[in-house]
Short mmCIF file of C-alpha atoms in Angstrom, two decimals:
data_model
loop_
_atom_site.label_atom_id
_atom_site.label_comp_id
_atom_site.label_asym_id
_atom_site.label_seq_id
_atom_site.Cartn_x
_atom_site.Cartn_y
_atom_site.Cartn_z
CA UNK A 20 73.44 89.48 122.57
CA UNK A 21 70.80 88.15 124.94
CA UNK A 22 68.66 85.51 123.36
CA UNK A 23 64.99 85.70 124.17
CA UNK A 24 63.57 83.47 126.88
CA UNK A 25 66.52 83.56 129.23
CA UNK A 26 64.48 82.59 132.29
CA UNK A 27 62.85 79.79 130.33
CA UNK A 28 66.25 78.48 129.31
CA UNK A 29 67.46 78.20 132.89
CA UNK A 30 64.30 76.41 133.92
CA UNK A 31 64.81 73.95 131.06
CA UNK A 32 68.46 73.51 132.03
CA UNK A 33 67.49 72.89 135.66
CA UNK A 34 64.85 70.41 134.56
CA UNK A 35 67.40 68.65 132.35
CA UNK A 36 69.85 68.32 135.25
CA UNK A 37 67.17 67.06 137.64
CA UNK A 38 65.76 64.55 135.14
CA UNK A 39 69.29 63.29 134.46
CA UNK A 40 69.86 62.89 138.19
CA UNK A 41 66.54 61.10 138.70
CA UNK A 42 67.30 58.64 135.91
CA UNK A 43 70.52 57.74 137.68
CA UNK A 44 69.10 57.47 141.20
CA UNK A 45 72.25 55.82 142.51
CA UNK A 46 73.98 59.21 142.32
CA UNK A 47 71.31 60.72 144.55
CA UNK A 48 71.33 57.82 146.98
CA UNK A 49 75.14 57.59 147.20
CA UNK A 50 75.73 60.67 149.39
CA UNK A 51 72.85 59.68 151.67
CA UNK A 52 74.24 56.17 151.97
CA UNK A 53 77.71 57.58 152.64
CA UNK A 54 76.21 59.77 155.37
CA UNK A 55 74.49 56.76 156.97
CA UNK A 56 77.51 54.45 156.79
CA UNK A 57 80.05 56.89 158.19
CA UNK A 58 77.66 57.94 160.92
CA UNK A 59 77.12 54.31 161.90
CA UNK A 60 80.89 53.96 162.40
CA UNK A 61 81.16 56.72 164.98
CA UNK A 62 79.48 54.88 167.88
CA UNK A 63 81.84 51.99 167.16
CA UNK A 64 84.89 54.22 167.28
CA UNK A 65 83.91 56.59 170.06
CA UNK A 66 82.07 54.10 172.23
CA UNK A 67 78.32 53.90 172.57
CA UNK A 68 78.03 56.12 175.67
CA UNK A 69 75.08 58.47 174.86
CA UNK A 70 76.73 61.50 176.46
CA UNK A 71 79.96 61.13 174.47
CA UNK A 72 78.03 60.76 171.25
CA UNK A 73 75.85 63.77 171.99
CA UNK A 74 78.92 65.90 172.69
CA UNK A 75 80.49 64.99 169.35
CA UNK A 76 77.27 64.93 167.32
CA UNK A 77 77.24 68.55 166.02
CA UNK A 78 80.76 68.33 164.62
CA UNK A 79 80.37 64.76 163.37
CA UNK A 80 77.14 65.43 161.50
CA UNK A 81 78.51 68.54 159.86
CA UNK A 82 81.80 66.93 158.84
CA UNK A 83 80.01 63.97 157.22
CA UNK A 84 77.63 66.29 155.36
CA UNK A 85 80.61 68.30 154.14
CA UNK A 86 82.44 65.20 152.90
CA UNK A 87 79.29 63.92 151.19
CA UNK A 88 79.03 67.24 149.32
CA UNK A 89 82.71 67.12 148.43
CA UNK A 90 82.45 63.58 147.05
CA UNK A 91 79.58 64.44 144.74
CA UNK A 92 80.82 67.84 143.58
CA UNK A 93 83.52 66.30 141.40
CA UNK A 94 80.97 64.86 139.01
CA UNK A 95 78.85 68.00 138.51
CA UNK A 96 80.39 68.87 135.14
CA UNK A 97 82.09 65.55 134.33
CA UNK A 98 79.42 64.00 132.10
CA UNK A 99 78.66 67.23 130.29
CA UNK A 100 82.35 67.79 129.67
CA UNK A 101 82.87 64.35 128.20
CA UNK A 102 79.91 64.40 125.83
CA UNK A 103 80.44 67.95 124.60
CA UNK A 104 77.44 69.55 126.30
CA UNK A 105 79.69 72.07 128.03
CA UNK A 106 81.04 73.29 124.68
CA UNK A 107 77.47 73.97 123.65
CA UNK A 108 76.80 75.75 126.94
CA UNK A 109 79.81 78.03 126.43
CA UNK A 110 78.70 78.93 122.91
CA UNK A 111 75.18 79.60 124.09
CA UNK A 112 73.93 83.17 123.75
CA UNK A 113 72.59 82.85 127.31
CA UNK A 114 74.63 84.31 130.18
CA UNK A 115 77.00 81.69 131.58
CA UNK A 116 76.67 83.19 135.07
CA UNK A 117 73.11 81.91 135.39
CA UNK A 118 73.97 78.59 133.77
CA UNK A 119 76.64 78.08 136.43
CA UNK A 120 74.13 79.02 139.10
CA UNK A 121 71.68 76.52 137.61
CA UNK A 122 74.22 73.68 137.83
CA UNK A 123 74.97 74.59 141.46
CA UNK A 124 71.26 74.70 142.25
CA UNK A 125 70.70 71.29 140.68
CA UNK A 126 73.61 69.87 142.68
CA UNK A 127 72.24 71.35 145.90
CA UNK A 128 68.74 70.03 145.26
CA UNK A 129 70.06 66.50 144.74
CA UNK A 130 72.56 66.41 147.63
CA UNK A 131 72.54 69.24 150.17
CA UNK A 132 68.80 69.66 150.44
CA UNK A 133 68.29 65.91 150.86
CA UNK A 134 71.05 65.74 153.50
CA UNK A 135 69.39 68.57 155.40
CA UNK A 136 66.04 66.77 155.20
CA UNK A 137 67.32 63.41 156.48
CA UNK A 138 69.76 64.86 159.02
CA UNK A 139 67.21 64.83 161.93
CA UNK A 140 67.02 61.04 161.69
CA UNK A 141 70.77 60.69 161.91
CA UNK A 142 70.91 63.30 164.66
CA UNK A 143 68.59 61.18 166.80
CA UNK A 144 70.81 58.16 166.20
CA UNK A 145 73.75 60.14 167.63
CA UNK A 146 71.62 61.23 170.58
CA UNK A 147 71.68 64.92 169.64
CA UNK A 148 69.18 66.72 171.92
CA UNK A 149 65.88 67.27 170.16
CA UNK A 150 66.12 71.01 170.85
CA UNK A 151 69.15 71.24 168.53
CA UNK A 152 67.58 69.45 165.59
CA UNK A 153 65.90 72.50 164.01
CA UNK A 154 69.24 74.34 164.18
CA UNK A 155 70.98 71.36 162.56
CA UNK A 156 68.51 71.17 159.68
CA UNK A 157 68.50 74.95 159.18
CA UNK A 158 72.30 75.24 159.26
CA UNK A 159 72.65 72.34 156.80
CA UNK A 160 69.94 73.85 154.59
CA UNK A 161 71.91 77.10 154.25
CA UNK A 162 75.40 75.64 154.58
CA UNK A 163 75.12 72.93 151.93
CA UNK A 164 74.04 75.62 149.47
CA UNK A 165 77.39 77.33 150.03
CA UNK A 166 79.18 73.98 149.80
CA UNK A 167 77.53 73.27 146.42
CA UNK A 168 78.54 76.66 145.06
CA UNK A 169 82.14 76.26 146.21
CA UNK A 170 82.25 72.65 145.03
CA UNK A 171 81.18 73.76 141.57
CA UNK A 172 84.15 76.14 141.42
CA UNK A 173 86.50 73.23 142.11
CA UNK A 174 84.64 71.01 139.66
CA UNK A 175 84.81 73.63 136.92
CA UNK A 176 88.56 74.09 137.39
CA UNK A 177 89.37 70.38 137.44
CA UNK A 178 86.88 69.02 134.90
CA UNK A 179 89.50 68.91 132.15
CA UNK A 180 91.88 66.78 134.22
CA UNK A 181 91.88 63.01 134.13
CA UNK A 182 92.13 62.62 137.88
CA UNK A 183 90.97 65.78 139.55
CA UNK A 184 89.71 64.07 142.70
CA UNK A 185 92.52 64.97 145.05
CA UNK A 186 93.08 68.37 143.53
CA UNK A 187 89.47 69.36 143.97
CA UNK A 188 89.73 68.55 147.69
CA UNK A 189 92.79 70.76 148.02
CA UNK A 190 91.11 73.60 146.17
CA UNK A 191 87.79 73.41 147.89
CA UNK A 192 88.41 72.35 151.49
CA UNK A 193 89.99 75.65 152.64
CA UNK A 194 86.88 77.43 151.40
CA UNK A 195 84.67 74.90 153.17
CA UNK A 196 86.26 75.63 156.54
CA UNK A 197 84.31 78.79 157.48
CA UNK A 198 81.06 77.04 156.60
CA UNK A 199 81.99 74.09 158.82
CA UNK A 200 82.94 76.39 161.71
CA UNK A 201 79.75 78.41 161.70
CA UNK A 202 77.53 75.48 160.80
CA UNK A 203 78.67 73.25 163.64
CA UNK A 204 78.80 76.24 165.99
CA UNK A 205 75.12 76.86 165.30
CA UNK A 206 74.25 73.29 166.31
CA UNK A 207 76.49 73.41 169.39
CA UNK A 208 74.93 76.73 170.30
CA UNK A 209 71.49 75.16 170.13
CA UNK A 210 72.64 72.32 172.41
CA UNK A 211 74.00 74.81 174.95
CA UNK A 212 70.95 77.06 174.72
CA UNK A 213 72.71 80.00 173.06
CA UNK A 214 70.68 81.85 170.38
CA UNK A 215 71.48 80.32 166.98
CA UNK A 216 70.12 83.16 164.86
CA UNK A 217 73.48 84.98 164.61
CA UNK A 218 75.20 81.83 163.29
CA UNK A 219 72.44 81.24 160.77
CA UNK A 220 72.64 84.90 159.75
CA UNK A 221 76.35 84.52 159.05
CA UNK A 222 75.67 81.36 157.01
CA UNK A 223 72.98 83.27 155.12
CA UNK A 224 75.40 86.09 154.43
CA UNK A 225 77.99 83.60 153.16
CA UNK A 226 75.33 82.01 150.95
CA UNK A 227 74.40 85.40 149.50
CA UNK A 228 78.05 86.16 148.82
CA UNK A 229 78.43 82.73 147.24
CA UNK A 230 75.42 83.20 144.97
CA UNK A 231 76.80 86.55 143.86
CA UNK A 232 80.41 85.53 143.26
CA UNK A 233 80.78 81.77 142.87
CA UNK A 234 79.05 81.58 139.44
CA UNK A 235 81.59 84.10 138.11
CA UNK A 236 84.41 81.80 139.22
CA UNK A 237 82.61 78.74 137.86
CA UNK A 238 82.09 80.43 134.48
CA UNK A 239 85.74 81.46 134.28
CA UNK A 240 86.85 77.98 135.37
CA UNK A 241 84.74 76.34 132.68
CA UNK A 242 86.13 78.62 129.99
CA UNK A 243 89.68 77.79 131.07
CA UNK A 244 89.00 74.05 131.28
CA UNK A 245 87.46 73.94 127.81
CA UNK A 246 90.15 76.04 126.23
CA UNK A 247 92.72 73.27 126.24
CA UNK B 18 65.09 84.75 110.48
CA UNK B 19 67.93 87.11 111.14
CA UNK B 20 69.67 86.48 107.85
CA UNK B 21 68.84 89.68 106.01
CA UNK B 22 71.42 92.06 107.51
CA UNK B 23 73.91 91.45 104.70
CA UNK B 24 77.18 93.26 104.38
CA UNK B 25 79.71 92.46 107.07
CA UNK B 26 81.11 88.93 107.08
CA UNK B 27 79.68 86.56 109.64
CA UNK B 28 83.13 85.35 110.53
CA UNK B 29 86.52 86.81 109.81
CA UNK B 30 89.93 85.52 110.75
CA UNK B 31 93.15 87.40 110.19
CA UNK B 32 96.63 85.98 110.22
CA UNK B 33 95.87 82.99 112.43
CA UNK B 34 98.91 81.03 113.54
CA UNK B 35 98.90 78.04 115.82
CA UNK B 36 101.76 75.98 117.21
CA UNK B 37 101.06 72.75 119.04
CA UNK B 38 103.76 70.64 120.62
CA UNK B 39 106.53 72.48 118.78
CA UNK B 40 104.86 71.98 115.39
CA UNK B 41 103.48 74.81 113.32
CA UNK B 42 99.99 73.67 112.44
CA UNK B 43 99.16 76.71 110.36
CA UNK B 44 100.42 80.24 110.06
CA UNK B 45 99.19 83.40 108.42
CA UNK B 46 95.78 81.89 107.77
CA UNK B 47 93.08 84.41 106.88
CA UNK B 48 89.53 83.86 105.79
CA UNK B 49 86.28 85.75 105.56
CA UNK B 50 83.04 83.83 105.67
CA UNK B 51 80.18 85.88 104.26
CA UNK B 52 76.49 85.12 104.07
CA UNK B 53 75.64 82.70 101.32
CA UNK B 54 78.99 80.92 101.35
CA UNK B 55 79.87 77.29 101.91
CA UNK B 56 83.39 76.67 103.17
CA UNK B 57 85.21 73.38 103.40
CA UNK B 58 88.28 73.05 105.59
CA UNK B 59 90.65 70.41 104.27
CA UNK B 60 93.75 68.82 105.66
CA UNK B 61 95.26 65.55 106.73
CA UNK B 62 94.59 63.91 110.09
CA UNK B 63 96.36 65.96 112.72
CA UNK B 64 96.72 68.95 110.43
CA UNK B 65 94.83 71.17 112.85
CA UNK B 66 91.33 71.31 111.39
CA UNK B 67 89.59 70.81 114.70
CA UNK B 68 91.93 73.28 116.40
CA UNK B 69 91.12 75.83 113.72
CA UNK B 70 87.39 75.26 114.11
CA UNK B 71 87.55 75.59 117.89
CA UNK B 72 89.39 78.89 117.47
CA UNK B 73 86.86 80.12 114.92
CA UNK B 74 83.95 79.03 117.10
CA UNK B 75 85.39 80.85 120.11
CA UNK B 76 86.04 77.79 122.26
CA UNK B 77 89.82 78.25 122.19
CA UNK B 78 90.58 81.79 123.14
CA UNK B 79 94.27 81.62 123.98
CA UNK B 80 97.42 80.02 122.66
CA UNK B 81 97.13 81.22 119.08
CA UNK B 82 98.12 84.35 117.22
CA UNK B 83 95.84 86.44 115.07
CA UNK B 84 92.35 87.82 115.39
CA UNK B 85 88.90 86.34 114.95
CA UNK B 86 85.74 88.40 114.72
CA UNK B 87 82.31 86.83 114.80
CA UNK B 88 79.04 88.55 114.04
CA UNK B 89 77.14 85.88 115.97
CA UNK B 90 77.83 82.95 118.25
CA UNK B 91 78.00 80.08 115.78
CA UNK B 92 76.09 76.85 115.84
CA UNK B 93 79.02 74.52 116.45
CA UNK B 94 78.83 70.75 116.15
CA UNK B 95 82.04 69.14 117.33
CA UNK B 96 83.36 65.62 117.64
CA UNK B 97 81.30 65.11 120.76
CA UNK B 98 77.64 65.03 120.01
CA UNK B 99 76.38 66.57 123.29
CA UNK B 100 73.64 63.94 123.28
CA UNK B 101 72.70 62.63 126.71
CA UNK B 102 72.21 58.87 126.67
CA UNK B 103 69.66 59.04 129.47
CA UNK B 104 67.43 61.54 127.70
CA UNK B 105 65.20 60.88 124.71
CA UNK B 106 65.94 62.64 121.39
CA UNK B 107 63.01 64.97 122.05
CA UNK B 108 64.31 65.91 125.50
CA UNK B 109 67.85 66.28 124.21
CA UNK B 110 66.74 68.90 121.71
CA UNK B 111 64.19 70.64 123.93
CA UNK B 112 66.61 71.04 126.85
CA UNK B 113 69.72 71.53 124.78
CA UNK B 114 72.39 73.51 126.65
CA UNK B 115 72.99 75.75 123.64
CA UNK B 116 69.73 77.47 124.61
CA UNK B 117 69.06 79.00 121.20
CA UNK B 118 65.30 79.07 121.49
CA UNK B 119 62.34 77.43 123.15
CA UNK B 120 61.23 75.09 120.39
CA UNK B 121 57.67 73.86 120.12
CA UNK B 122 57.34 70.10 120.39
CA UNK B 123 55.84 69.87 116.89
CA UNK B 124 58.91 71.59 115.45
CA UNK B 125 61.22 69.25 117.33
CA UNK B 126 59.36 66.17 116.13
CA UNK B 127 59.42 67.54 112.61
CA UNK B 128 63.20 68.09 112.75
CA UNK B 129 63.73 64.61 114.19
CA UNK B 130 61.61 63.14 111.41
CA UNK B 131 63.75 64.94 108.85
CA UNK B 132 66.91 63.31 110.19
CA UNK B 133 65.22 59.92 110.05
CA UNK B 134 64.33 59.53 113.71
CA UNK B 135 60.57 59.34 113.30
CA UNK B 136 59.28 56.87 115.90
CA UNK B 137 62.38 57.20 118.06
CA UNK B 138 61.44 60.56 119.61
CA UNK B 139 60.82 59.34 123.13
CA UNK B 140 63.17 56.37 123.41
CA UNK B 141 66.21 56.90 125.63
CA UNK B 142 69.20 57.73 123.45
CA UNK B 143 71.31 54.89 124.86
CA UNK B 144 69.07 52.49 122.95
CA UNK B 145 69.90 54.23 119.66
CA UNK B 146 72.84 53.38 117.42
CA UNK B 147 75.92 55.61 117.15
CA UNK B 148 74.73 57.02 113.85
CA UNK B 149 71.26 57.70 115.22
CA UNK B 150 72.78 59.54 118.20
CA UNK B 151 74.74 61.72 115.76
CA UNK B 152 71.48 62.34 113.92
CA UNK B 153 69.84 63.62 117.10
CA UNK B 154 72.48 66.30 117.17
CA UNK B 155 72.08 67.03 113.46
CA UNK B 156 68.38 67.67 114.00
CA UNK B 157 69.45 71.06 115.34
CA UNK B 158 70.37 72.03 111.79
CA UNK B 159 66.67 71.86 110.90
CA UNK B 160 65.59 73.96 113.88
CA UNK B 161 68.14 76.64 114.44
CA UNK B 162 67.87 80.23 113.30
CA UNK B 163 71.61 80.65 113.63
CA UNK B 164 73.09 81.91 110.35
CA UNK B 165 76.61 80.64 111.00
CA UNK B 166 77.26 76.92 111.18
CA UNK B 167 80.66 75.50 112.10
CA UNK B 168 80.56 71.74 111.68
CA UNK B 169 83.41 69.41 112.56
CA UNK B 170 83.13 66.14 110.61
CA UNK B 171 79.32 66.15 110.50
CA UNK B 172 79.23 63.05 108.28
CA UNK B 173 80.86 60.74 110.84
CA UNK B 174 78.78 57.57 111.26
CA UNK B 175 76.08 58.87 108.89
CA UNK B 176 74.90 56.64 106.02
CA UNK B 177 74.95 57.62 102.33
CA UNK B 178 71.38 58.85 102.21
CA UNK B 179 71.97 60.85 105.38
CA UNK B 180 75.08 62.48 103.93
CA UNK B 181 73.19 63.45 100.80
CA UNK B 182 70.34 64.91 102.84
CA UNK B 183 72.81 66.83 104.97
CA UNK B 184 74.56 68.29 101.94
CA UNK B 185 71.19 69.32 100.54
CA UNK B 186 70.49 71.04 103.84
CA UNK B 187 73.80 72.94 103.56
CA UNK B 188 72.80 74.21 100.12
CA UNK B 189 69.39 75.23 101.44
CA UNK B 190 70.95 77.09 104.36
CA UNK B 191 73.44 78.88 102.12
CA UNK B 192 70.65 79.83 99.72
CA UNK B 193 68.72 81.31 102.65
CA UNK B 194 71.67 83.59 103.34
CA UNK B 195 73.42 81.55 105.99
CA UNK B 196 76.99 80.38 105.98
CA UNK B 197 78.45 76.93 106.55
CA UNK B 198 82.01 76.06 107.48
CA UNK B 199 82.57 72.34 107.44
CA UNK B 200 85.47 69.93 107.81
CA UNK B 201 85.21 66.66 106.00
CA UNK B 202 87.42 64.21 104.19
CA UNK B 203 84.63 63.59 101.74
CA UNK B 204 84.17 65.57 98.57
CA UNK B 205 81.08 67.71 98.96
CA UNK B 206 78.61 66.95 96.20
CA UNK B 207 76.69 70.18 96.19
CA UNK B 208 75.51 72.40 93.38
CA UNK B 209 76.87 75.62 94.79
CA UNK B 210 80.33 77.12 95.02
CA UNK B 211 82.54 75.57 97.69
CA UNK B 212 85.23 77.81 99.12
CA UNK B 213 88.21 75.86 100.34
CA UNK B 214 90.78 76.44 102.98
CA UNK B 215 93.62 73.97 103.34
CA UNK B 216 95.26 73.47 106.70
CA UNK B 217 98.56 71.86 107.42
CA UNK B 218 101.93 71.08 105.91
CA UNK B 219 102.30 71.74 102.19
CA UNK B 220 99.22 73.93 102.25
CA UNK B 221 99.29 76.57 99.56
CA UNK B 222 96.46 78.50 101.17
#
């Protein structure tokens, strides 16, 4: 029962999500601000010695990016659940798999991609060697895509709950762990002069797996959440 | 228009039973909605009208007994209007998540004009009144090719003239070979046969 213009529908849905995000710019700025604030605290806690900061920088940057993604993922479906848009999406003749992928893509474009783009600035503030910055941006570019896909699974499962905030962390964080391990390892590898391509390849493989499977879980989660 | 394949009912329910919180909302409820029929679901507040409609629309898939068969995914308008306050009426319809078709802007403006939103097409919906926001959603009834409409309290917050226009639209849709299933506490003033199904305690249906 495929309605005509499936590709057109997903472009319109993506445009809708992006326009909605742009008209509420605070939601785009929030994760970036969170990134900046938390990162500014680390020199205060760890001491301002450049070598110490540089040693911790790969892990610190990746953990903050991960938490910023986690914080924003809760709200991916919230508004659309409350105003009934999700009901309409579920009744749509269009495949829900691609709709779920569209929501994840919109979330990534408004958080992960921006974090990856601004990360070099923050990396310099933590005294990360310049040679590791391309690896940082590349690993965040791929890694935040996976984080958005996983975050959407948690968001879809908890959207029907009044306070899903803590639950979504419990559901999602274990799945975030491999991304964090390989993402920060890529940056550390670049600092130590080890080839980073294998790490990025693993992140790319995880992203491919996520694109293939996560929308199925998101679709099922949405159907369960709206059934109540 | 995909209305001409007459014959099989658009929507059939057999022996539906639903229990919520230890209360039997309805049991053994059967209905067949064919093309060209207007159905009104009646019942007191809390009788289970919305639950029935969600089951019929396919939003609730578990927790009830019985079988529902649908020839098409229905056009369902629920309590929540699915109207985004940050988008204009035009954008709300053009980028609607129900994804029924890619409507031309002229058609959208025409539908908005028919629900009385001429001149409001590009204002953000948060500047519209509650009734006007409901009307944005109702504009879909003038655009959609979907033969099966399932409408939950479509007259909420709509003025008298709007209700009359909406009922006229139901008659038009039914005459075109579509089917409408509607819940309302109002008496439908339409010049076509209204099939009734009563939900809840004391129901003789």
